[in-house]
Amino acid sequence: MLHKGLTISHILGAGVSAKIKIIVGISAIMLMVIAAYVIITLRSQADQLMGRVRSDAELIATLTERVIARAMAEGNSREVEGILEQISRVPYLLGIRIVDPGGTILRSSNPSEAGQRVALSQWPQDGPPPERIWDQQEGTIGILRPIRNQPACYTCHIENQTTIGFLSVRLSFPSVASRLAQQWKVIVL
C-alpha cells in the first residue's frame, strides 16, 4: 500500500500480471542498491584523493625539512633559498616558506615574499598553528611544521626559544567535486 488505497496495481494498471509487478519491484530495489554502491564508492574515492594529497604534502615537507637542516645548521641562507626554489618546481606545489613564530616570511620559494606576513587564512592567530590547513574553496592544503631549536641552531638563535620558526608548504589539489562529477559521467555512460 503506497498512499490511501493506492497500490502498485493501481499505478501499473489492474490488468498487469504479477510477473511484471515482481520485475518492476526487483528493478527498483536493484536501482537503489546500485545507487547506494555508487555513492559509497565515490565517497571512498574522494577520501583516497584527499589522503593522497595529504601524503604528498607531508612527504614534501619532510624532505624539505631534512634537506635544509644541514644548510641552516651551517648558517648558509643562500643555500636554503636555493633549496626552496628547487623544491618549488614540483608542478602542484604553490609555495614553500620558512616563517618565524610571529608569521613573517623569512625565506620563500618566491623570494619576493620575504618579509611579508602570512595571510591570516594560512596562519591562525590563536594558539599554535595546526598541522594542516585545508582550503576547499582555493583547492589547497597547507602543512605547517615547527622548526625546533637545537644546539646546532644556537649560533644564530637564542637557546631558550624552543621553536624558531615553521616550514610552510602549500599544495594545490584537484577539486574533489570535479573529480566526482567525472566519475558520475563515467558511471552514467
XYZ file of N, CA and C in Angstrom:
567
model
N 0.844 -1.167 0.000
C 0.000 0.000 0.000
C 0.891 1.232 0.000
N 0.734 2.095 -0.962
C 1.562 3.270 -1.088
C 0.939 4.496 -0.438
N -0.339 4.804 -0.782
C -0.965 6.007 -0.244
C -2.478 5.835 -0.291
N -3.151 5.767 0.848
C -4.607 5.702 0.976
C -5.269 4.873 -0.119
N -4.969 3.607 -0.118
C -5.622 2.717 -1.063
C -4.929 2.621 -2.400
N -3.844 3.358 -2.583
C -3.120 3.325 -3.843
C -2.116 2.183 -3.780
N -2.241 1.228 -4.660
C -1.332 0.079 -4.677
C -0.567 0.072 -5.993
N 0.366 -0.841 -6.077
C 1.135 -0.982 -7.321
C 0.209 -1.359 -8.466
N -0.838 -2.120 -8.173
C -1.807 -2.490 -9.225
C -2.477 -1.257 -9.805
N -2.778 -0.272 -8.950
C -3.389 0.963 -9.435
C -2.435 1.759 -10.315
N -1.150 1.756 -9.909
C -0.154 2.519 -10.668
C 0.092 1.868 -12.020
N 0.302 0.562 -12.002
C 0.646 -0.137 -13.242
C -0.586 -0.558 -14.043
N -1.718 -0.460 -13.425
C -2.945 -0.860 -14.115
C -3.436 -2.188 -13.567
N -4.727 -2.366 -13.593
C -5.338 -3.553 -12.990
C -4.998 -4.816 -13.761
N -4.771 -4.719 -15.051
C -4.540 -5.902 -15.857
C -3.100 -6.359 -15.908
N -2.217 -5.737 -15.143
C -0.802 -6.087 -15.179
C -0.597 -7.354 -14.375
N 0.150 -8.254 -14.955
C 0.359 -9.547 -14.307
C 1.308 -9.436 -13.113
N 1.293 -10.416 -12.284
C 2.148 -10.468 -11.093
C 3.620 -10.511 -11.487
N 3.934 -11.141 -12.614
C 5.329 -11.221 -13.066
C 5.895 -9.817 -13.334
N 5.128 -8.977 -13.980
C 5.589 -7.624 -14.284
C 5.760 -6.835 -12.989
N 4.837 -7.020 -12.050
C 4.946 -6.341 -10.767
C 6.226 -6.756 -10.047
N 6.543 -8.026 -10.084
C 7.757 -8.524 -9.440
C 8.994 -7.965 -10.142
N 8.976 -7.945 -11.467
C 10.108 -7.411 -12.232
C 10.311 -5.928 -11.911
N 9.246 -5.153 -11.867
C 9.341 -3.731 -11.542
C 9.868 -3.546 -10.124
N 9.367 -4.342 -9.186
C 9.819 -4.255 -7.795
C 11.292 -4.600 -7.648
N 11.710 -5.675 -8.275
C 13.125 -6.085 -8.216
C 14.011 -5.057 -8.897
N 13.557 -4.509 -10.017
C 14.335 -3.479 -10.716
C 14.520 -2.245 -9.839
N 13.464 -1.834 -9.150
C 13.562 -0.669 -8.266
C 14.548 -0.934 -7.128
N 14.491 -2.132 -6.560
C 15.423 -2.488 -5.488
C 16.860 -2.500 -6.011
N 17.060 -3.078 -7.191
C 18.410 -3.122 -7.781
C 18.929 -1.713 -8.052
N 18.062 -0.852 -8.542
C 18.458 0.525 -8.814
C 18.891 1.230 -7.529
N 18.176 1.016 -6.445
C 18.539 1.630 -5.162
C 19.862 1.070 -4.649
N 20.081 -0.232 -4.797
C 21.335 -0.848 -4.351
C 22.506 -0.305 -5.173
N 22.328 -0.197 -6.474
C 23.393 0.335 -7.343
C 23.692 1.790 -6.986
N 22.658 2.581 -6.763
C 22.864 3.984 -6.395
C 23.617 4.091 -5.069
N 23.264 3.270 -4.097
C 23.963 3.280 -2.805
C 25.428 2.882 -2.995
N 25.671 1.869 -3.815
C 27.048 1.432 -4.081
C 27.854 2.549 -4.737
N 27.265 3.228 -5.706
C 27.954 4.320 -6.404
C 28.299 5.449 -5.427
N 27.359 5.811 -4.569
C 27.609 6.882 -3.603
C 28.730 6.495 -2.651
N 28.703 5.276 -2.147
C 29.759 4.809 -1.237
C 31.108 4.789 -1.948
N 31.127 4.317 -3.183
C 32.374 4.257 -3.952
C 32.934 5.656 -4.201
N 32.086 6.597 -4.585
C 32.557 7.957 -4.848
C 33.090 8.623 -3.581
N 32.440 8.397 -2.464
C 32.943 8.944 -1.196
C 34.302 8.345 -0.855
N 34.429 7.059 -1.086
C 35.705 6.389 -0.815
C 36.809 6.953 -1.704
N 36.504 7.185 -2.970
C 37.497 7.753 -3.889
C 37.874 9.171 -3.479
N 36.913 9.951 -3.013
C 37.207 11.311 -2.551
C 38.128 11.263 -1.343
N 37.848 10.354 -0.419
C 38.713 10.201 0.757
C 40.123 9.787 0.350
N 40.226 8.876 -0.612
C 41.546 8.451 -1.084
C 42.291 9.602 -1.746
N 41.603 10.399 -2.535
C 42.218 11.546 -3.195
C 42.761 12.525 -2.164
N 41.971 12.841 -1.168
C 42.411 13.776 -0.134
C 43.565 13.174 0.674
N 43.516 11.890 0.915
C 44.611 11.225 1.618
C 45.902 11.272 0.827
N 45.803 11.090 -0.483
C 46.987 11.150 -1.333
C 47.594 12.553 -1.353
N 46.739 13.555 -1.417
C 47.216 14.942 -1.397
C 47.917 15.228 -0.074
N 47.296 14.789 1.026
C 47.895 14.996 2.346
C 49.239 14.286 2.433
N 49.321 13.071 1.927
C 50.586 12.323 1.945
C 51.662 13.022 1.112
N 51.273 13.525 -0.052
C 52.233 14.255 -0.892
C 52.757 15.489 -0.167
N 51.849 16.221 0.471
C 52.257 17.423 1.197
C 53.184 17.061 2.359
N 52.855 16.005 3.082
C 53.698 15.563 4.199
C 55.071 15.135 3.694
N 55.110 14.429 2.568
C 56.385 13.968 2.004
C 57.250 15.157 1.599
N 56.676 16.121 0.917
C 57.437 17.302 0.509
C 57.949 18.056 1.732
N 57.104 18.200 2.748
C 57.522 18.906 3.969
C 58.660 18.153 4.666
N 58.546 16.842 4.751
C 59.581 16.040 5.414
C 60.900 16.108 4.657
N 60.839 15.944 3.344
C 62.068 16.002 2.543
C 62.720 17.379 2.629
N 61.914 18.426 2.539
C 62.443 19.786 2.628
C 63.095 20.012 3.981
N 62.411 19.577 5.017
C 62.921 19.738 6.379
C 64.304 19.091 6.520
N 64.434 17.901 5.990
C 65.705 17.180 6.095
C 66.804 17.816 5.252
N 66.447 18.276 4.063
C 67.442 18.845 3.160
C 67.964 20.190 3.675
N 67.058 21.014 4.200
C 67.512 22.343 4.622
C 68.153 22.341 6.013
N 67.988 21.260 6.766
C 68.546 21.213 8.131
C 70.052 21.452 8.122
N 70.765 20.819 7.206
C 72.226 20.972 7.141
C 72.600 22.400 6.780
N 71.949 22.944 5.753
C 72.267 24.305 5.323
C 71.959 25.309 6.432
N 70.867 25.089 7.155
C 70.522 26.005 8.241
C 71.533 25.886 9.383
N 71.974 24.656 9.683
C 72.949 24.461 10.761
C 74.267 25.167 10.440
N 74.593 25.245 9.144
C 75.824 25.928 8.720
C 75.607 27.437 8.550
N 74.367 27.889 8.710
C 74.061 29.311 8.566
C 74.115 29.790 7.123
N 73.914 28.888 6.193
C 74.013 29.209 4.774
C 72.622 29.569 4.221
N 72.252 30.827 4.341
C 70.925 31.290 3.910
C 70.720 31.170 2.410
N 71.754 31.449 1.636
C 71.608 31.363 0.169
C 71.314 29.930 -0.266
N 71.950 28.979 0.369
C 71.693 27.580 0.028
C 70.264 27.193 0.392
N 69.782 27.673 1.535
C 68.404 27.392 1.946
C 67.435 27.941 0.895
N 67.645 29.183 0.466
C 66.777 29.769 -0.566
C 66.847 28.976 -1.865
N 68.041 28.539 -2.250
C 68.200 27.739 -3.458
C 67.466 26.413 -3.356
N 67.536 25.799 -2.194
C 66.830 24.528 -1.983
C 65.324 24.748 -2.104
N 64.819 25.804 -1.479
C 63.382 26.092 -1.554
C 62.947 26.335 -2.996
N 63.754 27.057 -3.748
C 63.420 27.328 -5.153
C 63.420 26.044 -5.980
N 64.384 25.160 -5.733
C 64.452 23.898 -6.480
C 63.253 23.004 -6.164
N 62.925 22.898 -4.885
C 61.804 22.043 -4.485
C 60.486 22.593 -5.014
N 60.384 23.908 -5.119
C 59.128 24.521 -5.561
C 58.808 24.244 -7.026
N 59.690 23.612 -7.725
C 59.428 23.299 -9.137
C 58.466 22.131 -9.318
N 58.068 21.504 -8.227
C 57.033 20.469 -8.294
C 55.772 21.152 -8.814
N 55.140 20.609 -9.876
C 54.043 21.325 -10.548
C 52.899 21.778 -9.652
N 52.468 20.982 -8.724
C 51.315 21.344 -7.909
C 51.701 21.981 -6.576
N 52.982 22.282 -6.393
C 53.450 22.958 -5.189
C 53.306 24.464 -5.399
N 52.468 25.094 -4.603
C 52.205 26.524 -4.751
C 53.257 27.387 -4.070
N 53.824 26.875 -3.009
C 54.841 27.648 -2.316
C 55.391 26.900 -1.122
N 56.623 27.212 -0.805
C 57.269 26.639 0.365
C 58.042 27.760 1.038
N 57.873 27.878 2.354
C 58.421 29.030 3.070
C 58.972 28.613 4.424
N 59.848 29.453 4.928
C 60.253 29.378 6.326
C 59.699 30.642 6.961
N 58.893 30.442 8.009
C 58.154 31.537 8.627
C 58.544 31.627 10.100
N 58.745 32.839 10.592
C 59.073 32.978 12.018
C 57.823 32.739 12.859
N 57.975 32.533 14.177
C 56.810 32.222 15.020
C 55.699 33.274 14.965
N 56.012 34.489 14.607
C 55.006 35.541 14.511
C 54.269 35.581 13.188
N 54.690 34.796 12.211
C 54.008 34.748 10.919
C 54.671 35.551 9.815
N 55.907 36.030 10.037
C 56.626 36.762 8.998
C 57.445 35.775 8.177
N 57.365 35.911 6.857
C 58.090 35.010 5.955
C 59.565 35.404 5.946
N 60.427 34.442 6.326
C 61.869 34.692 6.345
C 62.517 34.267 5.029
N 62.148 33.090 4.546
C 62.665 32.554 3.282
C 61.486 31.965 2.527
N 61.543 32.016 1.206
C 60.429 31.518 0.409
C 60.920 31.020 -0.943
N 60.154 30.108 -1.522
C 60.427 29.676 -2.895
C 60.178 30.829 -3.856
N 59.411 31.810 -3.410
C 59.183 33.040 -4.150
C 59.879 34.160 -3.370
N 61.126 34.506 -3.722
C 61.903 35.461 -2.929
C 61.212 36.792 -2.657
N 60.286 37.206 -3.499
C 59.609 38.485 -3.283
C 58.688 38.447 -2.051
N 58.397 37.264 -1.525
C 57.540 37.147 -0.338
C 58.293 37.415 0.960
N 59.615 37.352 0.933
C 60.404 37.525 2.150
C 60.066 38.857 2.821
N 59.833 38.800 4.126
C 59.500 39.988 4.898
C 58.005 40.237 5.023
N 57.202 39.595 4.188
C 55.754 39.775 4.253
C 55.170 38.887 5.352
N 53.961 39.222 5.766
C 53.255 38.400 6.754
C 52.414 37.361 6.027
N 52.313 36.196 6.629
C 51.486 35.132 6.060
C 50.027 35.537 6.200
N 49.219 35.225 5.193
C 47.788 35.555 5.220
C 47.131 34.890 6.430
N 46.180 35.575 7.026
C 45.502 35.045 8.214
C 44.873 33.686 7.964
N 44.382 33.451 6.736
C 43.765 32.162 6.437
C 44.794 31.029 6.483
N 46.071 31.362 6.325
C 47.129 30.361 6.349
C 47.853 30.324 7.690
N 47.531 31.263 8.580
C 48.256 31.365 9.845
C 47.290 31.747 10.956
N 46.684 30.762 11.610
C 45.746 31.071 12.699
C 46.426 31.875 13.801
N 45.708 32.827 14.365
C 46.285 33.746 15.335
C 46.188 33.260 16.779
N 45.266 32.369 17.087
C 45.123 31.941 18.477
C 45.704 30.542 18.663
N 46.729 30.458 19.474
C 47.364 29.182 19.758
C 48.325 28.759 18.674
N 48.885 27.576 18.855
C 49.838 27.082 17.858
C 49.133 26.752 16.541
N 49.823 26.927 15.426
C 49.182 26.628 14.147
C 48.925 25.129 14.004
N 47.860 24.766 13.337
C 47.562 23.341 13.136
C 48.550 22.726 12.150
N 48.597 21.400 12.149
C 49.492 20.711 11.219
C 49.095 20.945 9.773
N 47.772 20.871 9.497
C 47.291 21.018 8.125
C 46.159 22.033 8.082
N 46.153 22.812 7.001
C 45.067 23.761 6.776
C 44.502 23.464 5.392
N 43.272 22.959 5.350
C 42.595 22.665 4.091
C 41.788 23.887 3.686
N 41.913 24.290 2.438
C 41.107 25.374 1.903
C 40.372 24.822 0.680
N 39.132 24.396 0.909
C 38.354 23.764 -0.157
C 38.034 24.738 -1.285
N 37.820 26.015 -0.952
C 37.479 26.997 -1.985
C 38.642 27.221 -2.940
N 39.848 27.347 -2.395
C 41.017 27.563 -3.238
C 41.607 26.257 -3.739
N 41.191 25.150 -3.151
C 41.727 23.848 -3.544
C 43.172 23.666 -3.118
N 43.477 24.059 -1.860
C 44.849 23.948 -1.379
C 44.900 23.255 -0.027
N 46.070 22.717 0.257
C 46.375 22.203 1.586
C 47.680 22.851 2.020
N 47.704 23.293 3.244
C 48.909 23.881 3.803
C 49.418 23.010 4.940
N 50.704 22.734 4.942
C 51.337 21.968 6.011
C 52.250 22.925 6.765
N 52.126 22.950 8.070
C 52.997 23.774 8.906
C 53.765 22.845 9.833
N 55.081 22.855 9.696
C 55.940 22.033 10.542
C 56.805 22.941 11.393
N 56.823 22.740 12.703
C 57.687 23.567 13.547
C 59.160 23.239 13.294
N 59.982 24.270 13.317
C 61.437 24.086 13.243
C 61.932 24.261 14.671
N 62.356 23.161 15.255
C 62.774 23.149 16.659
C 64.201 23.675 16.806
N 64.424 24.391 17.874
C 65.748 24.920 18.191
C 66.609 23.794 18.755
N 67.774 23.604 18.176
C 68.715 22.564 18.606
C 70.073 23.205 18.819
N 70.988 22.497 19.490
C 72.314 23.087 19.750
C 72.995 23.638 18.490
N 72.804 23.005 17.340
C 73.419 23.496 16.101
C 72.844 24.851 15.689
N 71.671 25.192 16.201
C 70.997 26.441 15.835
C 71.435 27.618 16.706
N 72.110 27.336 17.815
C 72.412 28.371 18.800
C 73.356 29.454 18.265
N 74.032 29.208 17.174
C 74.911 30.248 16.635
C 74.107 31.419 16.078
N 72.886 31.144 15.609
C 72.040 32.202 15.052
C 70.807 32.501 15.904
N 70.397 31.566 16.752
C 69.150 31.699 17.517
C 69.431 31.560 19.010
N 68.638 32.263 19.820
C 68.829 32.183 21.267
C 68.420 30.803 21.776
N 69.091 30.345 22.808
C 68.914 28.984 23.300
C 67.558 28.723 23.938
N 66.971 29.696 24.606
C 65.740 29.431 25.357
C 64.477 29.380 24.491
N 64.614 29.561 23.211
C 63.471 29.522 22.292
C 63.338 28.080 21.775
N 62.196 27.417 22.036
C 62.041 26.022 21.611
C 61.710 25.892 20.129
N 60.868 26.779 19.610
C 60.508 26.766 18.191
C 61.025 28.052 17.574
N 61.889 27.905 16.561
C 62.481 29.097 15.951
C 61.773 29.517 14.666
N 60.828 28.711 14.251
C 60.079 29.045 13.046
C 59.245 27.869 12.594
N 58.685 28.011 11.402
C 57.845 26.964 10.829
C 58.174 26.797 9.360
N 58.122 25.563 8.914
C 58.224 25.259 7.499
C 56.790 25.209 6.985
N 56.469 26.026 6.013
C 55.119 26.126 5.464
C 55.143 25.634 4.026
N 54.329 24.619 3.747
C 54.234 24.048 2.403
C 52.780 24.149 1.963
N 52.525 24.730 0.769
C 51.176 24.818 0.207
C 51.123 24.102 -1.126
N 50.177 23.186 -1.243
C 49.971 22.440 -2.478
C 48.551 22.640 -2.964
N 48.386 22.576 -4.277
C 47.031 22.596 -4.826
C 46.591 21.149 -4.989
N 45.312 20.935 -4.889
C 44.786 19.610 -5.161
C 43.580 19.757 -6.068
N 43.352 18.753 -6.909
C 42.223 18.864 -7.826
C 40.919 18.905 -7.040
N 39.987 19.624 -7.564
C 38.692 19.751 -6.916
C 38.039 18.383 -6.789
N 37.672 18.038 -5.579
C 37.015 16.759 -5.352
C 35.682 16.746 -6.085
N 34.997 17.876 -6.091
C 33.705 17.950 -6.768
C 33.855 17.662 -8.262
N 34.899 18.211 -8.899
C 35.074 17.959 -10.335
C 35.444 16.508 -10.592
N 36.252 15.935 -9.708
C 36.590 14.513 -9.852
C 35.351 13.642 -9.708
N 34.509 13.972 -8.727
C 33.292 13.192 -8.528
C 32.339 13.359 -9.712
N 32.268 14.553 -10.276
C 31.426 14.780 -11.453
C 31.914 13.929 -12.618
N 33.236 13.831 -12.768
C 33.783 12.986 -13.834
C 33.399 11.523 -13.606
N 33.484 11.089 -12.354
C 33.123 9.705 -12.045
C 31.647 9.442 -12.317
N 30.785 10.403 -11.980
C 29.357 10.258 -12.270
C 29.118 10.114 -13.765
N 29.823 10.929 -14.565
C 29.663 10.824 -16.025
C 30.046 9.443 -16.517
N 31.142 8.910 -16.003
C 31.590 7.576 -16.412
C 30.562 6.525 -16.019
N 30.028 6.645 -14.823
C 29.059 5.660 -14.342
C 27.765 5.730 -15.139
N 27.306 6.955 -15.426
C 26.047 7.109 -16.171
C 26.196 6.602 -17.599
N 27.323 6.877 -18.219
C 27.522 6.429 -19.594
C 27.736 4.949 -19.607
